[in-house]
Amino acid sequence: MTPDLLYHIRTVVYLSASITFIIGLKQMGNPATARRGNLIAAAGMILAIIVSVFINVKKIKLDNGLFDYVQSQPPAFVYWLILAAIVIGTVIGWFTAIKVKLTRMPELVSMFNGMGGACAALIGLIEFHHNTDNTGALVAIVLGMIIGSTSFSGSIIAFLKLNGSMKKPIRMPAYNMINTIWLIAMFAFGAYMIFGGSSSTLLITLLFISALAYGILFVIPIGGADMPVVISLLNSFTGLAAAFGGFLYDNKVMLTGGILVGSAGTILTIVMCKAMNRPLFNVIFGAFGQNNASGDGVAVTGSIKDISISDAAVMLNYSKNVVIVPGYGLAVAQAQHVIHELEVLLESRGVDVKYAVHPVAGRMPGHMNVLLAESNVDYSKLIEMEDINPEFEHTDVVLVVGANDVVNPAAKTDSSSPIYGMPILEVDKAKNIIVNKRSMNTGYAGIENLLFYDPKTSMLFGDAKKVLSDLVAEIKAIG
Amino acid sequence: MIDQILEFIGTHEEMIFFILLSVFVGVEVISGVPAILHTPLMSGANAIHGVVIVGAIILMLNLEPENTIGMALGFLAVVLGTLNVVGGFAVTDRMLEMFKKK
């Protein structure tokens, strides 16, 4: 086949892959078609990768306005290297994705996002030398490298924060100032690399390192509760970095894929911020914790009241309706199956059971729905916040399992609280509240929860799985 | 420098329009998605930007074969890009499996 024919074949495949990305993303927005959408996009991606390996043709514009198509054939060992790299990546990626527990998924997404960012950054780092005389290409290289590296190191920090290795936000004095200056200096440095005519390996490596450092500086002060927003933002960064790669190689499938994710990721970030009532600006510039002093200083009145398993069992068994509020604690204890057992048991006793799912319950929006769906909880029993809030005043018992900040009334009443203004599940309106927690430790936002001191609240301390299993056994005994 | 920028815009005219339209498609495709699908959607989008692997492949195919450091870094880039693609789609599929109709 002639090079121009090969080039056109590749163009058709790239076009098809771009369409699968758009259709895939669209279908992922609807529960009924979501899985198919993901598979369609994956199929498009495989095709795009295959033609990229086997069709290496450049389109060059000639002086007379026509195009020339130049095919180049690298030595065979390059193909073997690429094949080996793809096999290694596939095996590791596949097994990590399959083996990991569903509760750990948010941090895994962050990790994979970081890998994409690093890939984009490496492309920029290597291509710099080939393009020192081409300003347009340098713009794409330098920006792609800065954004890719920031996304990589930022994602790794987000990963560490989500898996608990780095729980407290680390704030240097005047960190906002340092970060802003760093950011400006980095882009100034980048501009110098583009327009200054430098071809120094040392300088481009320094820029690479300073972008890695910026990613760390950017994410390290942000609290764990805001990580979903940060990951979503870094996700759109990586999209942008991929798009710059597309610009560099004049590769349309990289451009469409990258820009789609860049813009979709930005919108998703904004939507998530809205769900948590946290302006993006506050997330990045750290309103959480800045007024921590006043948050800790909330006057706590009243005392904690314990309840025994048997009392709790009686209370649940003889109530008309129960609302379960699942939180991350439930996920950590792997208690999603036993909570379903409890729900089925109570229903068999004529109790109406529902789940109240906060938009950010778990570690990411929708995370809790995934976990409960895993244990076969009926989809129609998961009620979203806006719909369940008016029902709480008619609810006999609310059972809070491992949730904290999302039920903290301080979000509505205490304007000095760091979570003030966040929409919450208004469980304090219910007739009785049972809270299962491992200990009196504060939640992810690191603040006291006034709900626990409410006279209507009883605390049921212990590991969620154990406590719920005991409850199930106790309720069975009542029958 | 202004000349360079203007010339750049002029020579990449089609590309710039193309980017503009893609941005709107991305925004349009995401709007109105229920909160419960935010995590899988983020994960799916995450897999799609793995398309950056195509760049890593092009890089390796066109690198001077004797550039060992370049090859090593390119190899690493392809591994990382594959991780992003394969891991991304596989994790998304696992999440969405949970939403299947019973």
Coordinates of C-alpha atoms in Angstrom, one line a residue:
Chain A
M1 CA 0.0 0.0 0.0
T2 CA 1.2 3.5 -0.8
P3 CA 2.0 5.8 2.1
D4 CA -0.8 8.2 1.3
L5 CA -3.4 5.4 1.3
L6 CA -2.0 4.2 4.7
Y7 CA -2.3 7.8 6.0
H8 CA -5.9 8.0 5.0
I9 CA -6.7 4.6 6.6
R10 CA -5.2 5.9 9.8
T11 CA -7.2 9.1 9.6
V12 CA -10.4 7.1 9.2
V13 CA -9.5 5.0 12.2
Y14 CA -8.7 8.0 14.3
L15 CA -12.0 9.6 13.2
S16 CA -13.9 6.5 14.3
A17 CA -12.0 6.4 17.6
S18 CA -12.9 10.0 18.3
I19 CA -16.5 9.2 17.7
T20 CA -16.4 6.3 20.1
F21 CA -14.9 8.6 22.8
I22 CA -17.8 11.1 22.4
I23 CA -20.5 8.4 22.2
G24 CA -18.8 6.5 25.1
L25 CA -18.8 9.5 27.4
K26 CA -22.4 10.4 26.5
Q27 CA -23.5 6.9 27.3
M28 CA -21.6 6.9 30.5
G29 CA -23.9 9.6 31.7
N30 CA -26.9 7.3 31.9
P31 CA -27.0 4.2 34.3
A32 CA -28.6 2.0 31.7
T33 CA -26.0 2.5 29.0
A34 CA -23.0 3.4 31.1
R35 CA -21.2 0.1 30.9
R36 CA -21.6 -0.2 27.1
G37 CA -20.4 3.4 26.7
N38 CA -17.1 2.5 28.5
L39 CA -16.6 -0.6 26.3
I40 CA -17.3 1.4 23.1
A41 CA -14.6 4.0 24.1
A42 CA -12.2 1.2 25.0
A43 CA -12.7 -0.5 21.6
G44 CA -12.0 2.8 19.9
M45 CA -8.9 3.3 21.9
I46 CA -7.5 -0.2 21.0
L47 CA -8.0 0.6 17.3
A48 CA -6.3 3.9 17.6
I49 CA -3.3 2.3 19.4
I50 CA -3.0 -0.5 16.7
V51 CA -3.0 1.9 13.8
S52 CA -0.5 4.2 15.5
V53 CA 1.9 1.3 15.9
F54 CA 1.6 0.0 12.4
I55 CA 1.1 3.1 10.3
N56 CA 3.9 5.6 10.8
V57 CA 3.3 8.1 8.0
K58 CA 4.0 11.9 8.2
K59 CA 2.1 14.4 6.1
I60 CA 4.3 17.1 4.8
K61 CA 3.1 20.2 3.1
L62 CA 5.2 21.0 -0.1
D63 CA 6.0 24.4 -1.4
N64 CA 3.5 24.0 -4.2
G65 CA 0.7 23.6 -1.7
L66 CA 0.3 19.8 -2.3
F67 CA 1.0 17.2 0.4
D68 CA 3.6 14.5 0.5
Y69 CA 3.2 11.4 2.6
V70 CA 6.4 10.0 4.0
Q71 CA 6.5 6.6 5.6
S72 CA 9.4 5.7 7.8
Q73 CA 10.2 2.3 9.1
P74 CA 12.1 2.1 12.4
P75 CA 14.4 -0.9 13.1
A76 CA 12.6 -4.1 14.2
F77 CA 13.8 -3.8 17.8
V78 CA 11.7 -0.6 18.3
Y79 CA 8.5 -2.6 17.5
W80 CA 9.6 -5.3 20.0
L81 CA 10.2 -2.6 22.7
I82 CA 6.8 -1.0 22.1
L83 CA 5.2 -4.4 22.2
A84 CA 7.0 -5.3 25.5
A85 CA 6.0 -1.9 27.0
I86 CA 2.4 -2.5 26.1
V87 CA 2.4 -6.0 27.5
I88 CA 4.0 -4.9 30.7
G89 CA 1.5 -2.0 31.1
T90 CA -1.5 -4.2 30.2
V91 CA -0.6 -6.9 32.7
I92 CA 0.1 -4.5 35.6
G93 CA -2.9 -2.3 34.8
W94 CA -5.3 -5.1 34.4
F95 CA -4.3 -7.0 37.5
T96 CA -4.3 -3.8 39.6
A97 CA -7.7 -2.9 38.4
I98 CA -9.2 -6.3 38.9
K99 CA -7.7 -7.1 42.3
V100 CA -8.2 -3.8 44.1
K101 CA -11.2 -3.6 46.5
L102 CA -14.0 -1.4 45.4
T103 CA -13.5 0.8 48.4
R104 CA -10.0 1.6 47.1
M105 CA -11.1 2.7 43.7
P106 CA -10.9 6.5 44.1
E107 CA -7.2 6.4 44.8
L108 CA -6.7 3.9 42.0
V109 CA -8.3 6.4 39.5
S110 CA -5.9 9.0 40.9
M111 CA -2.9 6.7 40.3
F112 CA -3.9 5.9 36.7
N113 CA -4.4 9.6 36.1
G114 CA -0.9 10.2 37.3
M115 CA 0.5 7.6 34.9
G116 CA -1.1 9.4 32.0
G117 CA 0.3 12.7 33.2
A118 CA 3.8 11.2 33.5
C119 CA 3.5 9.8 30.0
A120 CA 2.7 13.2 28.6
A121 CA 5.5 14.8 30.5
L122 CA 8.1 12.3 29.3
I123 CA 7.0 12.9 25.7
G124 CA 7.7 16.6 26.2
L125 CA 11.0 16.0 27.9
I126 CA 12.3 13.8 25.0
E127 CA 10.8 15.9 22.1
F128 CA 12.3 19.2 23.3
H129 CA 15.6 18.5 21.6
H130 CA 14.0 17.7 18.2
N131 CA 12.1 21.0 18.1
T132 CA 14.3 23.7 19.5
D133 CA 13.9 25.7 16.2
N134 CA 10.1 25.4 16.0
T135 CA 8.2 27.8 18.3
G136 CA 4.8 26.3 17.7
A137 CA 6.0 22.8 18.7
L138 CA 7.9 24.2 21.7
V139 CA 4.7 25.8 23.0
A140 CA 3.0 22.4 22.9
I141 CA 6.1 20.6 24.4
V142 CA 6.6 23.0 27.3
L143 CA 3.0 23.3 28.2
G144 CA 2.3 19.6 27.8
M145 CA 5.3 18.9 30.0
I146 CA 4.5 21.4 32.8
I147 CA 0.8 20.2 32.9
G148 CA 1.7 16.5 32.7
S149 CA 4.3 16.6 35.4
T150 CA 2.0 18.7 37.7
S151 CA -0.8 16.2 37.1
F152 CA 1.6 13.3 37.8
S153 CA 3.1 14.4 41.1
G154 CA -0.3 15.9 42.2
S155 CA -2.0 12.6 41.6
I156 CA 0.5 10.7 43.6
I157 CA 0.0 13.0 46.5
A158 CA -3.8 12.7 46.1
F159 CA -3.3 8.9 46.0
L160 CA -1.3 9.0 49.3
K161 CA -3.9 11.2 50.9
L162 CA -6.7 8.9 49.9
N163 CA -5.1 5.7 51.1
G164 CA -4.4 7.3 54.4
S165 CA -0.6 7.5 54.2
M166 CA -0.8 11.3 54.3
K167 CA -3.9 12.3 56.2
K168 CA -3.4 15.8 57.5
P169 CA -3.0 18.7 55.1
I170 CA 0.5 20.0 55.2
R171 CA 0.6 23.8 55.1
M172 CA 3.7 25.8 55.1
P173 CA 3.5 29.4 56.3
A174 CA 2.1 31.6 53.5
Y175 CA 1.8 28.5 51.2
N176 CA -0.7 30.3 49.0
M177 CA 1.9 33.0 48.3
I178 CA 4.7 30.4 47.7
N179 CA 2.5 28.4 45.4
T180 CA 1.4 31.4 43.4
I181 CA 4.9 32.7 43.0
W182 CA 6.1 29.2 42.1
L183 CA 3.4 29.0 39.4
I184 CA 4.3 32.3 37.9
A185 CA 8.0 31.6 38.0
M186 CA 7.4 28.2 36.4
F187 CA 5.5 29.7 33.5
A188 CA 8.1 32.5 33.1
F189 CA 10.7 29.8 32.9
G190 CA 8.6 27.9 30.4
A191 CA 8.2 31.0 28.2
Y192 CA 12.0 31.4 28.3
M193 CA 12.4 27.8 27.1
I194 CA 10.0 28.5 24.3
F195 CA 11.2 31.9 23.1
G196 CA 14.7 32.1 24.5
G197 CA 16.3 29.8 22.0
S198 CA 17.9 27.6 24.6
S199 CA 18.5 24.0 23.9
S200 CA 20.0 23.1 27.3
T201 CA 19.2 19.6 28.6
L202 CA 19.9 20.9 32.1
L203 CA 17.3 23.7 31.8
I204 CA 14.5 21.6 30.4
T205 CA 15.2 18.9 33.1
L206 CA 15.0 21.7 35.7
L207 CA 11.7 22.8 34.3
F208 CA 10.5 19.3 34.5
I209 CA 11.5 19.0 38.1
S210 CA 10.0 22.3 39.1
A211 CA 6.7 21.2 37.6
L212 CA 6.9 18.0 39.6
A213 CA 7.5 20.1 42.7
Y214 CA 4.6 22.4 41.8
G215 CA 2.2 19.4 41.7
I216 CA 3.3 18.4 45.2
L217 CA 3.0 22.0 46.5
F218 CA -0.4 22.3 44.8
V219 CA -2.1 19.2 46.4
I220 CA -0.3 19.0 49.7
P221 CA -2.2 21.7 51.5
I222 CA -5.6 20.5 50.4
G223 CA -7.6 18.5 52.9
G224 CA -8.5 14.8 52.2
A225 CA -12.2 15.7 52.0
D226 CA -11.6 17.8 48.9
M227 CA -9.5 15.1 47.2
P228 CA -12.3 14.0 44.8
V229 CA -12.5 17.6 43.4
V230 CA -8.7 17.6 43.2
I231 CA -8.6 14.3 41.3
S232 CA -11.2 15.5 38.9
L233 CA -9.2 18.7 38.3
L234 CA -6.0 16.8 37.8
N235 CA -7.9 14.5 35.4
S236 CA -8.8 17.4 33.2
F237 CA -5.1 18.6 33.5
T238 CA -3.9 15.3 32.1
G239 CA -6.5 15.6 29.3
L240 CA -5.1 19.0 28.5
A241 CA -1.5 17.6 28.5
A242 CA -2.6 14.8 26.1
A243 CA -4.2 17.5 23.8
F244 CA -0.9 19.4 23.7
G245 CA 0.7 16.1 22.6
G246 CA -1.8 15.9 19.9
F247 CA -0.9 19.5 18.8
L248 CA 2.7 18.6 18.7
Y249 CA 2.3 15.5 16.5
D250 CA -0.7 17.0 14.6
N251 CA -2.5 13.9 15.8
K252 CA -6.3 14.4 15.8
V253 CA -7.3 11.4 18.0
M254 CA -5.0 12.7 20.8
L255 CA -6.5 16.1 20.4
T256 CA -10.1 15.0 20.5
G257 CA -9.5 12.6 23.4
G258 CA -7.5 15.1 25.3
I259 CA -9.7 18.1 24.8
L260 CA -12.9 16.1 25.5
V261 CA -11.5 15.0 28.9
G262 CA -10.1 18.5 29.5
S263 CA -13.4 20.2 29.1
A264 CA -15.6 17.4 30.4
G265 CA -13.3 17.1 33.4
T266 CA -13.5 20.8 34.1
I267 CA -17.3 20.7 34.1
L268 CA -17.3 17.6 36.3
T269 CA -15.0 19.4 38.7
I270 CA -17.4 22.3 38.9
V271 CA -20.5 20.1 39.3
M272 CA -18.7 18.2 42.1
C273 CA -17.9 21.5 43.8
K274 CA -21.5 22.5 43.6
A275 CA -22.6 19.1 45.1
M276 CA -20.3 19.9 48.1
N277 CA -21.1 23.6 48.1
R278 CA -17.4 24.3 48.0
P279 CA -16.3 26.9 45.6
L280 CA -13.4 25.6 43.5
F281 CA -11.4 28.7 44.7
N282 CA -11.8 27.6 48.3
V283 CA -10.7 24.1 47.5
I284 CA -7.5 25.2 45.9
F285 CA -6.7 28.0 48.2
G286 CA -7.7 26.0 51.2
A287 CA -10.6 27.4 53.2
F288 CA -10.8 24.1 55.0
G289 CA -8.7 24.3 58.1
Q290 CA -7.7 27.9 57.6
N291 CA -10.4 28.7 60.1
N292 CA -9.7 25.4 61.8
A293 CA -9.0 27.3 65.0
S294 CA -12.6 28.5 65.3
G295 CA -13.9 25.1 64.0
D296 CA -12.2 23.3 66.9
G297 CA -13.5 25.9 69.3
V298 CA -17.2 25.2 68.8
A299 CA -18.8 25.0 72.2
V300 CA -19.9 21.4 72.7
T301 CA -22.8 21.1 75.0
G302 CA -24.5 18.0 76.3
S303 CA -22.9 14.6 76.7
I304 CA -22.5 11.4 74.7
K305 CA -25.1 8.7 75.3
D306 CA -24.2 5.0 74.7
I307 CA -26.7 2.4 73.6
S308 CA -26.4 -1.4 73.9
I309 CA -26.8 -3.7 70.9
S310 CA -30.0 -5.2 72.3
D311 CA -31.6 -1.8 73.0
A312 CA -30.7 -0.7 69.5
A313 CA -32.1 -4.0 68.0
V314 CA -35.4 -3.4 69.9
M315 CA -35.6 0.2 68.7
L316 CA -35.0 -0.8 65.1
N317 CA -37.3 -3.8 65.2
Y318 CA -40.3 -1.9 66.5
S319 CA -40.0 1.2 64.4
K320 CA -42.2 1.9 61.4
N321 CA -39.5 3.3 59.2
V322 CA -35.7 3.4 59.3
V323 CA -33.3 5.4 57.2
I324 CA -29.7 4.1 57.0
V325 CA -27.0 6.7 56.3
P326 CA -23.9 4.9 55.0
G327 CA -20.5 6.7 55.1
Y328 CA -17.0 5.8 54.4
G329 CA -16.6 4.0 57.7
L330 CA -19.0 1.4 56.4
A331 CA -16.9 1.0 53.3
V332 CA -13.7 0.7 55.3
A333 CA -15.2 -2.0 57.5
Q334 CA -16.4 -3.9 54.3
A335 CA -19.9 -3.8 56.0
Q336 CA -21.9 -3.2 52.8
H337 CA -23.1 -6.8 52.7
V338 CA -24.2 -7.1 56.3
I339 CA -26.0 -3.8 56.1
H340 CA -28.0 -5.3 53.2
E341 CA -28.7 -8.3 55.4
L342 CA -30.0 -5.9 58.2
E343 CA -32.2 -4.1 55.7
V344 CA -33.8 -7.3 54.4
L345 CA -34.3 -8.6 57.9
L346 CA -36.0 -5.3 59.0
E347 CA -38.2 -5.3 55.9
S348 CA -39.3 -8.8 56.8
R349 CA -40.5 -7.4 60.1
G350 CA -42.5 -4.8 58.3
V351 CA -40.1 -1.9 58.8
D352 CA -39.8 0.4 55.8
V353 CA -36.0 0.8 55.2
K354 CA -34.3 3.3 52.9
Y355 CA -30.8 4.5 52.4
A356 CA -29.9 8.2 52.4
V357 CA -27.0 8.7 50.2
H358 CA -25.1 12.0 50.4
P359 CA -23.7 13.1 47.1
V360 CA -20.1 12.9 48.4
A361 CA -20.6 9.9 50.8
G362 CA -17.6 7.6 50.6
R363 CA -14.6 9.2 49.0
M364 CA -16.1 10.4 45.7
P365 CA -19.5 11.3 44.4
G366 CA -21.3 8.1 43.6
H367 CA -18.8 5.9 45.4
M368 CA -21.4 4.8 48.0
N369 CA -23.9 3.8 45.3
V370 CA -21.2 1.6 43.7
L371 CA -20.5 -0.1 47.0
L372 CA -24.1 -0.7 47.9
A373 CA -24.9 -1.9 44.4
E374 CA -22.1 -4.5 44.9
S375 CA -24.0 -6.0 47.8
N376 CA -27.3 -6.2 45.8
V377 CA -29.1 -3.3 47.5
D378 CA -32.0 -2.4 45.4
Y379 CA -31.3 0.7 43.3
S380 CA -34.7 2.3 44.2
K381 CA -33.9 2.2 47.9
L382 CA -31.0 4.6 47.5
I383 CA -32.5 8.0 48.0
E384 CA -30.6 11.2 47.1
M385 CA -30.2 14.0 49.6
E386 CA -32.7 16.4 48.3
D387 CA -35.4 13.8 48.3
I388 CA -34.8 12.3 51.7
N389 CA -34.2 15.5 53.7
P390 CA -37.9 16.4 53.9
E391 CA -38.7 12.8 55.1
F392 CA -36.4 12.8 58.2
E393 CA -39.0 14.5 60.5
H394 CA -41.3 11.5 59.9
T395 CA -38.5 8.9 60.4
D396 CA -38.5 6.8 63.6
V397 CA -34.9 5.8 63.6
V398 CA -31.9 7.0 61.6
L399 CA -29.0 4.6 61.6
V400 CA -25.8 6.4 60.8
V401 CA -23.0 4.0 59.9
G402 CA -19.5 5.4 59.6
A403 CA -20.7 8.8 58.3
N404 CA -19.6 12.0 60.0
D405 CA -19.2 15.3 58.3
V406 CA -22.2 14.8 56.0
V407 CA -24.6 14.6 59.0
N408 CA -22.9 17.4 61.0
P409 CA -25.6 20.1 61.8
A410 CA -22.7 22.6 62.2
A411 CA -22.8 22.9 58.4
K412 CA -26.1 24.7 58.8
T413 CA -25.9 26.4 62.2
D414 CA -22.3 27.3 62.9
S415 CA -21.0 29.9 60.5
S416 CA -17.5 29.6 61.9
S417 CA -17.3 25.9 61.0
P418 CA -15.0 24.9 58.1
I419 CA -17.9 22.9 56.6
Y420 CA -20.4 25.7 57.0
G421 CA -22.7 25.9 54.0
M422 CA -22.1 22.3 52.8
P423 CA -25.4 20.6 52.1
I424 CA -26.0 17.9 54.7
L425 CA -28.4 15.1 55.4
E426 CA -30.7 16.6 58.1
V427 CA -30.8 13.5 60.3
D428 CA -31.1 15.7 63.4
K429 CA -34.8 16.1 62.5
A430 CA -35.5 12.4 63.0
K431 CA -37.2 11.1 66.2
N432 CA -34.2 8.9 67.1
I433 CA -30.7 8.7 65.8
I434 CA -28.3 5.8 66.3
V435 CA -24.7 6.5 65.3
N436 CA -22.2 3.7 64.7
K437 CA -18.6 4.9 64.9
R438 CA -15.3 3.2 65.7
S439 CA -14.3 5.9 68.1
M440 CA -15.0 9.6 69.0
N441 CA -12.3 10.6 66.4
T442 CA -13.3 13.5 64.2
G443 CA -14.2 12.9 60.5
Y444 CA -12.3 13.8 57.4
A445 CA -12.8 17.5 57.9
G446 CA -11.2 17.2 61.3
I447 CA -14.0 18.9 63.3
E448 CA -16.4 18.0 66.2
N449 CA -19.9 16.7 65.3
L450 CA -22.7 18.3 67.3
L451 CA -25.0 15.6 66.3
F452 CA -23.3 13.2 68.7
Y453 CA -24.2 15.4 71.6
D454 CA -27.9 15.7 70.6
P455 CA -30.2 14.2 73.3
K456 CA -32.0 12.2 70.6
T457 CA -28.7 10.6 69.5
S458 CA -27.4 7.3 70.9
M459 CA -23.9 6.1 70.1
L460 CA -23.1 2.5 69.2
F461 CA -19.3 2.3 69.2
G462 CA -17.4 -0.4 67.4
D463 CA -16.3 -1.8 64.0
A464 CA -19.3 -1.4 61.6
K465 CA -19.2 -5.0 60.4
K466 CA -19.1 -6.5 63.8
V467 CA -21.8 -4.1 65.3
L468 CA -24.1 -4.7 62.3
S469 CA -23.7 -8.5 62.5
D470 CA -24.5 -8.4 66.2
L471 CA -27.5 -6.3 65.5
V472 CA -28.7 -8.7 62.9
A473 CA -28.3 -11.6 65.3
E474 CA -30.1 -9.7 68.1
I475 CA -33.0 -8.8 65.9
K476 CA -33.3 -12.4 64.7
A477 CA -33.5 -13.4 68.4
I478 CA -36.4 -11.0 69.0
G479 CA -38.4 -12.6 66.2
Chain B
M1 CA 7.1 37.6 19.6
I2 CA 3.6 39.0 18.7
D3 CA 4.4 38.3 15.1
Q4 CA 5.3 34.7 16.0
I5 CA 2.1 34.2 17.9
L6 CA -0.1 35.7 15.1
E7 CA 1.7 33.6 12.5
F8 CA 1.2 30.6 14.8
I9 CA -2.6 31.3 14.9
G10 CA -2.7 31.8 11.2
T11 CA -0.9 28.6 10.3
H12 CA -3.0 26.6 12.8
E13 CA -6.3 28.1 12.0
E14 CA -8.2 24.9 11.4
M15 CA -6.7 23.3 14.5
I16 CA -7.9 26.2 16.7
F17 CA -11.4 26.0 15.4
F18 CA -11.3 22.2 15.8
I19 CA -10.2 22.7 19.5
L20 CA -12.9 25.2 20.2
L21 CA -15.6 22.8 18.9
S22 CA -14.2 19.9 20.8
V23 CA -14.4 21.9 24.0
F24 CA -18.1 22.5 23.5
V25 CA -18.7 18.8 22.7
G26 CA -16.9 17.9 26.0
V27 CA -19.1 20.3 28.0
E28 CA -22.3 19.2 26.2
V29 CA -21.6 15.5 26.7
I30 CA -21.2 15.9 30.5
S31 CA -24.0 18.2 31.3
G32 CA -26.9 16.9 33.3
V33 CA -25.3 13.7 34.5
P34 CA -26.7 12.4 37.8
A35 CA -24.3 12.6 40.8
I36 CA -24.3 8.9 41.3
L37 CA -22.4 8.5 38.0
H38 CA -19.8 11.1 38.7
T39 CA -17.2 8.7 39.9
P40 CA -17.5 6.2 37.0
L41 CA -17.6 9.1 34.6
M42 CA -14.4 10.6 36.0
S43 CA -12.8 7.2 35.8
G44 CA -14.0 6.7 32.2
A45 CA -12.7 10.2 31.2
N46 CA -9.5 9.2 33.0
A47 CA -9.2 6.2 30.7
I48 CA -9.8 8.3 27.6
H49 CA -7.0 10.7 28.2
G50 CA -4.8 7.6 28.1
V51 CA -4.9 8.3 24.4
V52 CA -1.6 10.1 25.2
I53 CA -0.1 6.6 24.7
V54 CA -0.5 7.3 20.9
G55 CA 2.0 10.1 21.3
A56 CA 4.5 7.9 23.2
I57 CA 4.2 5.3 20.4
I58 CA 4.8 7.9 17.7
L59 CA 7.8 9.2 19.7
M60 CA 9.4 5.8 19.9
L61 CA 8.8 5.0 16.2
N62 CA 10.5 8.2 15.1
L63 CA 13.4 8.4 17.6
E64 CA 16.9 7.9 16.4
P65 CA 17.6 4.2 17.2
E66 CA 20.9 5.1 18.9
N67 CA 19.3 7.5 21.3
T68 CA 19.4 5.1 24.3
I69 CA 18.1 7.5 26.9
G70 CA 15.3 8.6 24.7
M71 CA 14.4 5.0 24.0
A72 CA 14.4 4.1 27.7
L73 CA 12.2 7.1 28.6
G74 CA 10.0 6.4 25.6
F75 CA 9.6 2.8 26.7
L76 CA 8.6 4.1 30.2
A77 CA 6.1 6.5 28.6
V78 CA 4.5 3.6 26.7
V79 CA 4.3 1.5 29.8
L80 CA 2.7 4.4 31.8
G81 CA 0.3 5.3 29.0
T82 CA -0.8 1.6 28.7
L83 CA -1.4 1.5 32.5
N84 CA -3.6 4.6 32.2
V85 CA -5.6 3.1 29.3
V86 CA -5.9 -0.5 30.5
G87 CA -6.3 0.2 34.2
G88 CA -8.6 3.1 33.5
F89 CA -11.1 1.2 31.3
A90 CA -10.9 -1.9 33.6
V91 CA -11.6 0.0 36.8
T92 CA -14.5 1.9 35.1
D93 CA -16.0 -1.4 33.9
R94 CA -15.8 -2.8 37.4
M95 CA -17.6 0.2 38.8
L96 CA -20.3 0.2 36.1
E97 CA -20.8 -3.6 36.4
M98 CA -22.5 -2.7 39.7
F99 CA -25.1 -0.6 38.0
K100 CA -26.4 -3.4 35.8
K101 CA -30.1 -4.0 35.8
K102 CA -31.2 -6.8 38.1

